[in-house]
CSV table of C-alpha atoms in Angstrom, one decimal:
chain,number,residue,atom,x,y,z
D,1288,UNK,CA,15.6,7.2,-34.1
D,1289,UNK,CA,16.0,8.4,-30.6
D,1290,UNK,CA,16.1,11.9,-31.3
D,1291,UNK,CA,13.1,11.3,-33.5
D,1292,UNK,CA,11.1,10.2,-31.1
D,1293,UNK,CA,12.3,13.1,-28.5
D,1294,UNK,CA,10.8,15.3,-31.4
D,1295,UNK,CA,7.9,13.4,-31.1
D,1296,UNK,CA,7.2,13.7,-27.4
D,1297,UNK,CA,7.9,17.4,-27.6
D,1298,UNK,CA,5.4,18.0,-29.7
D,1299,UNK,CA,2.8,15.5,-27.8
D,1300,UNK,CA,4.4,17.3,-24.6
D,1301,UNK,CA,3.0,21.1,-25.8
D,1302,UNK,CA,-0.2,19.7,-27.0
D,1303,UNK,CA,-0.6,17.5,-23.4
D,1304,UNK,CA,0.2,20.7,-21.5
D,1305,UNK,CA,-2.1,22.6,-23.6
D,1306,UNK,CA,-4.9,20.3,-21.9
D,1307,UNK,CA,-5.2,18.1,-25.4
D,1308,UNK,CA,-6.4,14.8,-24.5
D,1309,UNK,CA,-5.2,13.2,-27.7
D,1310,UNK,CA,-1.6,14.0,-27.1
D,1311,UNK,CA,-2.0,12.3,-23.7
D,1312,UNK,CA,-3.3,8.9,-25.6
D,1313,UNK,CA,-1.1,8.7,-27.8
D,1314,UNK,CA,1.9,9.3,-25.3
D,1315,UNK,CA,0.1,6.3,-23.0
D,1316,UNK,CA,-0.1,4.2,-26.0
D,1317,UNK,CA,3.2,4.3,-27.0
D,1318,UNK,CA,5.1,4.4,-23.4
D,1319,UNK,CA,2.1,1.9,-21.5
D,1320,UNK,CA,3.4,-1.1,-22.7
D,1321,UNK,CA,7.2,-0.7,-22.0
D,1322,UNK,CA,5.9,0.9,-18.5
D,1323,UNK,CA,4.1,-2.0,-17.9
D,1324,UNK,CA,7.3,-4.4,-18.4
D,1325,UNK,CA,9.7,-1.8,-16.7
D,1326,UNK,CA,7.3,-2.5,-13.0
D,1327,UNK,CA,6.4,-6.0,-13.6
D,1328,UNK,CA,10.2,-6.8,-13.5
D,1329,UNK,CA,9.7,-5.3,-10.2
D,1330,UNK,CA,6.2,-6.6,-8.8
D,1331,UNK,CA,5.7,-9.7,-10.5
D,1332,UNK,CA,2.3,-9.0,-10.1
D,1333,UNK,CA,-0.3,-8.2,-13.5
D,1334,UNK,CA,-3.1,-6.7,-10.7
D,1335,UNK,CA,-0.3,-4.4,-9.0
D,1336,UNK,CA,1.6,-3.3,-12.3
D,1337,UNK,CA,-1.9,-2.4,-13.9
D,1338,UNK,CA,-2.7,-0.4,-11.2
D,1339,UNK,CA,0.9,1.2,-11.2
D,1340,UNK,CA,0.7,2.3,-15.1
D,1341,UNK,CA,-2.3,4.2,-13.8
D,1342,UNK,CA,-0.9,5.8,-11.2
D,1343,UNK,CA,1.8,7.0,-13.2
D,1344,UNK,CA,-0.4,8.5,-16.0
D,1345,UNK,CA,-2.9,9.8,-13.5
D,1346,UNK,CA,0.3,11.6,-12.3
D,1347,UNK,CA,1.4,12.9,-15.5
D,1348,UNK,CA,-2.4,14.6,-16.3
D,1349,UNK,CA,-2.5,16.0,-13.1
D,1350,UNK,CA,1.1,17.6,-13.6
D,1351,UNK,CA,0.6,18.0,-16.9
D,1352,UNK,CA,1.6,21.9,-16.9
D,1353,UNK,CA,5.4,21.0,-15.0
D,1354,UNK,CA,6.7,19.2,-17.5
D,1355,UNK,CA,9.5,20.5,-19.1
D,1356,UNK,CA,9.4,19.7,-23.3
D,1357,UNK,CA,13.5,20.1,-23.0
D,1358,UNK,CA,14.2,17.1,-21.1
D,1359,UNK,CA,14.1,13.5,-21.7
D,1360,UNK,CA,9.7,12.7,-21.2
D,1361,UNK,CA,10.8,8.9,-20.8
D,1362,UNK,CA,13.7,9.4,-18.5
D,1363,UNK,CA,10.9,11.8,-16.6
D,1364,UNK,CA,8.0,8.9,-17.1
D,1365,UNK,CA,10.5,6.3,-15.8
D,1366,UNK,CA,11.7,7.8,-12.7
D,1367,UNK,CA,7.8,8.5,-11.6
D,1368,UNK,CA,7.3,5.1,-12.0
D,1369,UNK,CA,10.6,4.2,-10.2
D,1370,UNK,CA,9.2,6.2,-7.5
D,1371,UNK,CA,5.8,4.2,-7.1
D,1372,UNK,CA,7.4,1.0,-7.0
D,1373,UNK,CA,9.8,2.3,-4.1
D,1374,UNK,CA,6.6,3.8,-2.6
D,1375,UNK,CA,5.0,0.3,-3.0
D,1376,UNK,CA,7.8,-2.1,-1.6
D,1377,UNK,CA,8.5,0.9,1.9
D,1378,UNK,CA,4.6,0.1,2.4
D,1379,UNK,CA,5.4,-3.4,2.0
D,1380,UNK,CA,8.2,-3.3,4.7
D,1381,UNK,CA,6.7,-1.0,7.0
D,1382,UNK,CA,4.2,-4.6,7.1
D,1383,UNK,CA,6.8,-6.9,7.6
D,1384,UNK,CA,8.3,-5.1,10.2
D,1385,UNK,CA,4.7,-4.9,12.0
D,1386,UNK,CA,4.5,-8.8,11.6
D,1387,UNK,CA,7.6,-9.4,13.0
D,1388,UNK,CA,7.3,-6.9,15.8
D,1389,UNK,CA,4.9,-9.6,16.8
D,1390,UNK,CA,6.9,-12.4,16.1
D,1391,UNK,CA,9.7,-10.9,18.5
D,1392,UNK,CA,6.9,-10.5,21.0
D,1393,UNK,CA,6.0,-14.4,20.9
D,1394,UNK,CA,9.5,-15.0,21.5
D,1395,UNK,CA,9.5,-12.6,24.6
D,1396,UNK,CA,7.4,-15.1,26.6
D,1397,UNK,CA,9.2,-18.6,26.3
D,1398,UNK,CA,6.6,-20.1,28.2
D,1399,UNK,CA,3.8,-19.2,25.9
D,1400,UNK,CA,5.6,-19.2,22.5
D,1401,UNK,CA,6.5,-22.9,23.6
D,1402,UNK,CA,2.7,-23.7,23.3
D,1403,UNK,CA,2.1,-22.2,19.9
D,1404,UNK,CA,3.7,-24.8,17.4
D,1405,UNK,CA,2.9,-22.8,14.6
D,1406,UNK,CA,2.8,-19.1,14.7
D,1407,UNK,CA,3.1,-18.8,11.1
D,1408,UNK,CA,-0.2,-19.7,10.6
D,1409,UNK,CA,-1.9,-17.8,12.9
D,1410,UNK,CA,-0.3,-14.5,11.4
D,1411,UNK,CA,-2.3,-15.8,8.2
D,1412,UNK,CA,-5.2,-16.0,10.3
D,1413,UNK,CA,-4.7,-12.2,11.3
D,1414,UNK,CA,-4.6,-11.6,7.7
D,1415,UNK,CA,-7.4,-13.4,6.8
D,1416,UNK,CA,-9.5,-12.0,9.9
D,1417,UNK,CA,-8.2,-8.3,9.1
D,1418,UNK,CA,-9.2,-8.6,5.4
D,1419,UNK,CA,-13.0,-9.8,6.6
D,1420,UNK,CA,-13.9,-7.0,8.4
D,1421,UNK,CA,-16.1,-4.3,7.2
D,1422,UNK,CA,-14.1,-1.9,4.4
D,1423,UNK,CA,-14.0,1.1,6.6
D,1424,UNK,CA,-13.5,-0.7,9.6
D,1425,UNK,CA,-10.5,-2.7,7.9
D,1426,UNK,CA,-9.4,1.0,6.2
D,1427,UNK,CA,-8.7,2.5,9.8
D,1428,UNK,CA,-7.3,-0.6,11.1
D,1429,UNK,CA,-4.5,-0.7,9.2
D,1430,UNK,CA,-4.3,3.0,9.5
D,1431,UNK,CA,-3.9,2.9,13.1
D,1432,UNK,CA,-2.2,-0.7,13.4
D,1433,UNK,CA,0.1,-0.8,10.6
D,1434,UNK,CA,0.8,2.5,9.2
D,1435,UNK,CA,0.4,3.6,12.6
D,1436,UNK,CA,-1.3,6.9,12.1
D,1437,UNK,CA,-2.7,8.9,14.5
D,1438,UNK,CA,-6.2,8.7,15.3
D,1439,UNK,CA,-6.8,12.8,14.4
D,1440,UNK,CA,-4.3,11.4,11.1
D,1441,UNK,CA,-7.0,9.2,10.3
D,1442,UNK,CA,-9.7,10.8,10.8
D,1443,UNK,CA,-8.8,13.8,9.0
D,1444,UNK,CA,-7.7,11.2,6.5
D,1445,UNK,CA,-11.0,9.5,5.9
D,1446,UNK,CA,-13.0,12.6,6.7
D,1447,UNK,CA,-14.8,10.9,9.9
D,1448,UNK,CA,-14.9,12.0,13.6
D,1449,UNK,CA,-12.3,11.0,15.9
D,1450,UNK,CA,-14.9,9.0,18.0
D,1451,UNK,CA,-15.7,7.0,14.5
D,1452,UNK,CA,-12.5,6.1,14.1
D,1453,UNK,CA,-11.8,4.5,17.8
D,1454,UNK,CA,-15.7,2.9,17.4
D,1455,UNK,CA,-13.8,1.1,14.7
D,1456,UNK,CA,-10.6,0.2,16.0
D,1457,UNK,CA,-12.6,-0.4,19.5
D,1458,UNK,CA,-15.1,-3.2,17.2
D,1459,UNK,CA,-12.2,-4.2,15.2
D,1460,UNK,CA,-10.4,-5.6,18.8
D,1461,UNK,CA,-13.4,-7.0,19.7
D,1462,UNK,CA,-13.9,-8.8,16.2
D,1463,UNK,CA,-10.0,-10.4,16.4
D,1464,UNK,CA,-10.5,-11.3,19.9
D,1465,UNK,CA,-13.8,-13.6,19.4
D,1466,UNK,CA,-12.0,-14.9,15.8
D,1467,UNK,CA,-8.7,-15.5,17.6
D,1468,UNK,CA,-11.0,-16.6,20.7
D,1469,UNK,CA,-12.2,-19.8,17.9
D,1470,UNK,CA,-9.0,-21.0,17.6
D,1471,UNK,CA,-8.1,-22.8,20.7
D,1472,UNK,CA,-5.7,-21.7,23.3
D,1473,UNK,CA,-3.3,-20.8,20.9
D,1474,UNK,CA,-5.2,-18.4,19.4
D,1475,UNK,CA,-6.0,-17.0,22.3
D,1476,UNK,CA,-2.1,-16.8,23.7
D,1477,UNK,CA,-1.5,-15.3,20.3
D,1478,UNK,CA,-4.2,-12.5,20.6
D,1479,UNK,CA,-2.7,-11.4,24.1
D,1480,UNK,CA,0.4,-11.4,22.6
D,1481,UNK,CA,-0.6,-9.5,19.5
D,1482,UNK,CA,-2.6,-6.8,21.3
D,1483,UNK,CA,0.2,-6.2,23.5
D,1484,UNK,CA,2.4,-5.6,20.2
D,1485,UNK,CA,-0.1,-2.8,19.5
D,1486,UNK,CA,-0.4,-1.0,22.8
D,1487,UNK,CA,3.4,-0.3,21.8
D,1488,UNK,CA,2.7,1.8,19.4
C-alpha cells in the first residue's frame, strides 16, 4: 500500500513540477486532511491549523520545482509543516518573554507593584488596547515592541518611510498612555512601568 501510494505521488510529483494544477489538488486532497490533524495536535486551534495547511501548500507551489520525486513527498510535506508549527510557538515565546519582561519590571519597584493588586489584568488591557489600534499602526507596533525590529527593519518591511513608522509607534504611545491613563492610578503606575520595559530594547 505504502509503496503504492509513493508511486502515486511520484507521478503527481512530475506532473506538480511540470506546473500542472491538477496534480497539486489532488496531492492537497489526499494529504490536507491528515495535515490538518498532524498541526491541530499541536495548536488546538481550527483558525490557526487552517491557516497552517495553507501555508504549507502555498509553500509546496512556490517550491514546486525542488522537490525531489525520489524521496518520501509525505515525510517532505510533514517536516514543512513541522517547521511552521515550531515557527508559530518561537513567535509565541518571543511574546511571553516580552510580557514577562514587564512583569519582572513591576517587581523591580516594590513600592509601586504593592499598589497594583492585579497585574494580570492589566497585561489583558495592553492586549486589548494593542489589538484596537489602527491595522498599520498595530502592524509596526508589534514590530518594534515585540519582535523588536528595527525601525529601517520595519520600514523596509512594510514598504513605508522611516518617519511613518516612528509617527506610528510615536501615536501608538500616545494612544496606551491616555487608555492606560482611564484606568486609575494603577494604570497609570503600570504604563510607566511598561514604557520603561520598552526603552530597554
Amino acid at each position: 500500500m505504502q509503496a503504492n501510494r509513493a508511486n502515486i505521488d511520484s507521478v503527481l510529483i512530475t506532473g506538480l513540477k511540470k506546473d500542472n494544477h491538477d496534480s497539486f489538488q489532488k496531492l492537497f486532497e489526499y494529504y490536507s486532511v491528515p495535515l490538518y490533524k498532524f498541526a491541530f495536535g499541536y495548536l488546538k486551534s481550527r483558525d490557526l491549523t487552517e491557516d497552517l495547511v495553507q501555508e504549507v501548500f502555498l509553500k509546496i507551489w512556490n517550491n514546486r520545482k525542488e522537490i525531489k520525486t525520489d524521496t518520501s513527498f509525505q515525510s517532505y510535506l510533514f517536516t514543512i509543516a513541522l517547521n511552521a508549527v515550531r515557527k508559530y510557538f518561537n513567535k509565541v515565546s518571543q511574546l511571553n518573554d516580552y510580557k514577562h519582561q514587564v512583569l519582572v519590571d513591576l517587581s523591580n519597584n516594590q513600592n509601586d507593584f504593592d499598589k497594583i493588586n492585579d497585574y494580570e489584568s492589566l497585561l489583558n488591557k495592553l492586549d486589548e488596547f494593542i489589538s484596537q489600534m489602527p491595522e498599520k499602526r498595530r502592524e509596526v507596533f508589534v514590530k518594534k515592541k515585540i519582535e523588536q525590529k528595527s525601525i529601517r527593519e520595519i520600514a523596509d518591511e512594510l514598504s513605508i518611510s522611516v518617519k511613518t513608522v516612528e509617527y506610528h509607534i510615536t501615536e501608538a504611545m500616545k494612544y496606551l498612555k491616555i487608555e492606560f491613563g482611564k484606568h486609575n492610578l494603577q494604570g497609570i503606575i503600570f504604563f510607566h512601568l511598561f514604557i520603561g520595559s520598552l526603552k530597554k530594547n
